[in-house]
Amino acid sequence: MSLIPKAKETLKRECGFKKGSSVLVACSGGADSVALLHFLHTLKEKLGIAKLGVYHLNHGLRGEEANADEEFVANLAKYLDIPFHSDRADVAAYAAQHGISLEM
């Protein structure tokens, strides 16, 4: 099976995607999520994606590095001409308040 049919099948199976649906890609700014965003943007029509957007959550854990990741994803969205959505969260405070690890 070639890449595009495999991608369509994976989107359908794992995400419940139907042709003509909108897709919001969670993007950390790391290589994997940036590659996924580029892949979906490049093949948007062939995959049947009606609207594509990107979402970034700044976890507030790495100071200026985290801010730079957020800015990178915002600039990437602008370059790709797709909507950008972001939030900031104090993950360390939330974890402490709920007695859970940062990973949880």
CSV table of C-alpha atoms in Angstrom, one decimal:
chain,number,residue,atom,x,y,z
A,1,MET,CA,0.0,0.0,0.0
A,2,SER,CA,1.4,3.4,-0.9
A,3,LEU,CA,1.8,6.3,1.5
A,4,ILE,CA,-1.3,8.3,0.7
A,5,PRO,CA,-3.8,5.4,0.9
A,6,LYS,CA,-2.1,4.3,4.1
A,7,ALA,CA,-2.3,7.8,5.5
A,8,LYS,CA,-6.1,7.9,4.6
A,9,GLU,CA,-6.7,4.6,6.3
A,10,THR,CA,-4.7,5.6,9.4
A,11,LEU,CA,-6.6,8.9,9.7
A,12,LYS,CA,-9.9,7.0,9.4
A,13,ARG,CA,-9.0,4.2,11.8
A,14,GLU,CA,-7.2,6.2,14.5
A,15,CYS,CA,-9.0,9.5,14.3
A,16,GLY,CA,-12.4,8.8,12.9
A,17,PHE,CA,-11.6,11.0,9.9
A,18,LYS,CA,-14.1,11.3,7.1
A,19,LYS,CA,-13.4,13.0,3.8
A,20,GLY,CA,-14.3,16.7,4.1
A,21,SER,CA,-13.5,16.8,7.8
A,22,SER,CA,-11.3,19.5,9.4
A,23,VAL,CA,-8.1,18.5,11.1
A,24,LEU,CA,-6.3,20.3,14.0
A,25,VAL,CA,-2.7,19.1,14.4
A,26,ALA,CA,-1.2,19.3,17.8
A,27,CYS,CA,2.3,20.6,17.2
A,28,SER,CA,5.1,20.8,19.8
A,29,GLY,CA,7.6,22.3,17.4
A,30,GLY,CA,9.6,19.0,17.4
A,31,ALA,CA,10.6,17.1,14.3
A,32,ASP,CA,7.8,14.6,14.4
A,33,SER,CA,4.9,17.0,14.8
A,34,VAL,CA,6.4,19.5,12.3
A,35,ALA,CA,6.8,16.6,9.7
A,36,LEU,CA,3.2,15.5,10.3
A,37,LEU,CA,1.9,19.1,9.8
A,38,HIS,CA,3.9,19.5,6.6
A,39,PHE,CA,2.7,16.1,5.3
A,40,LEU,CA,-0.9,16.9,6.0
A,41,HIS,CA,-0.6,20.4,4.5
A,42,THR,CA,1.1,19.1,1.3
A,43,LEU,CA,-1.5,16.4,0.8
A,44,LYS,CA,-4.5,18.2,2.1
A,45,GLU,CA,-6.6,17.9,-1.1
A,46,LYS,CA,-5.5,14.3,-1.8
A,47,LEU,CA,-6.4,13.3,1.7
A,48,GLY,CA,-9.8,15.1,1.6
A,49,ILE,CA,-9.1,17.5,4.4
A,50,ALA,CA,-11.5,20.5,4.3
A,51,LYS,CA,-9.7,22.7,6.7
A,52,LEU,CA,-6.3,22.3,8.4
A,53,GLY,CA,-5.2,24.1,11.5
A,54,VAL,CA,-2.4,23.8,14.1
A,55,TYR,CA,-2.5,23.9,17.9
A,56,HIS,CA,0.4,24.4,20.3
A,57,LEU,CA,0.3,24.1,24.1
A,58,ASN,CA,3.1,25.9,25.9
A,59,HIS,CA,3.5,23.8,29.1
A,60,GLY,CA,5.5,26.5,30.8
A,61,LEU,CA,8.3,24.1,31.8
A,62,ARG,CA,11.3,25.3,29.8
A,63,GLY,CA,11.2,29.1,30.0
A,64,GLU,CA,12.5,30.8,26.9
A,65,GLU,CA,13.0,27.5,25.1
A,66,ALA,CA,9.2,26.9,25.4
A,67,ASN,CA,8.4,30.4,24.3
A,68,ALA,CA,10.7,29.9,21.3
A,69,ASP,CA,8.9,26.6,20.4
A,70,GLU,CA,5.5,28.5,20.5
A,71,GLU,CA,6.9,31.3,18.3
A,72,PHE,CA,8.3,28.7,15.9
A,73,VAL,CA,4.9,27.0,15.5
A,74,ALA,CA,3.1,30.3,15.1
A,75,ASN,CA,5.5,31.3,12.4
A,76,LEU,CA,5.2,28.0,10.7
A,77,ALA,CA,1.4,28.3,10.7
A,78,LYS,CA,1.7,31.8,9.2
A,79,TYR,CA,4.1,30.5,6.5
A,80,LEU,CA,1.7,27.6,5.6
A,81,ASP,CA,-1.2,30.1,5.8
A,82,ILE,CA,-3.2,28.0,8.2
A,83,PRO,CA,-5.0,29.0,11.4
A,84,PHE,CA,-2.9,28.9,14.6
A,85,HIS,CA,-4.3,28.2,18.0
A,86,SER,CA,-2.3,28.2,21.3
A,87,ASP,CA,-2.7,28.0,25.0
A,88,ARG,CA,-0.4,28.3,27.9
A,89,ALA,CA,-0.6,26.1,31.0
A,90,ASP,CA,1.4,26.0,34.3
A,91,VAL,CA,1.8,22.3,34.2
A,92,ALA,CA,4.2,22.2,37.2
A,93,ALA,CA,1.6,24.0,39.4
A,94,TYR,CA,-1.2,21.7,38.1
A,95,ALA,CA,0.9,18.6,38.8
A,96,ALA,CA,1.7,19.8,42.3
A,97,GLN,CA,-1.9,20.7,43.1
A,98,HIS,CA,-3.2,17.3,42.0
A,99,GLY,CA,-0.3,15.2,43.4
A,100,ILE,CA,0.7,13.9,40.0
A,101,SER,CA,3.9,13.8,38.0
A,102,LEU,CA,4.7,16.3,35.2
A,103,GLU,CA,4.3,13.5,32.7
A,104,MET,CA,0.8,12.7,33.9
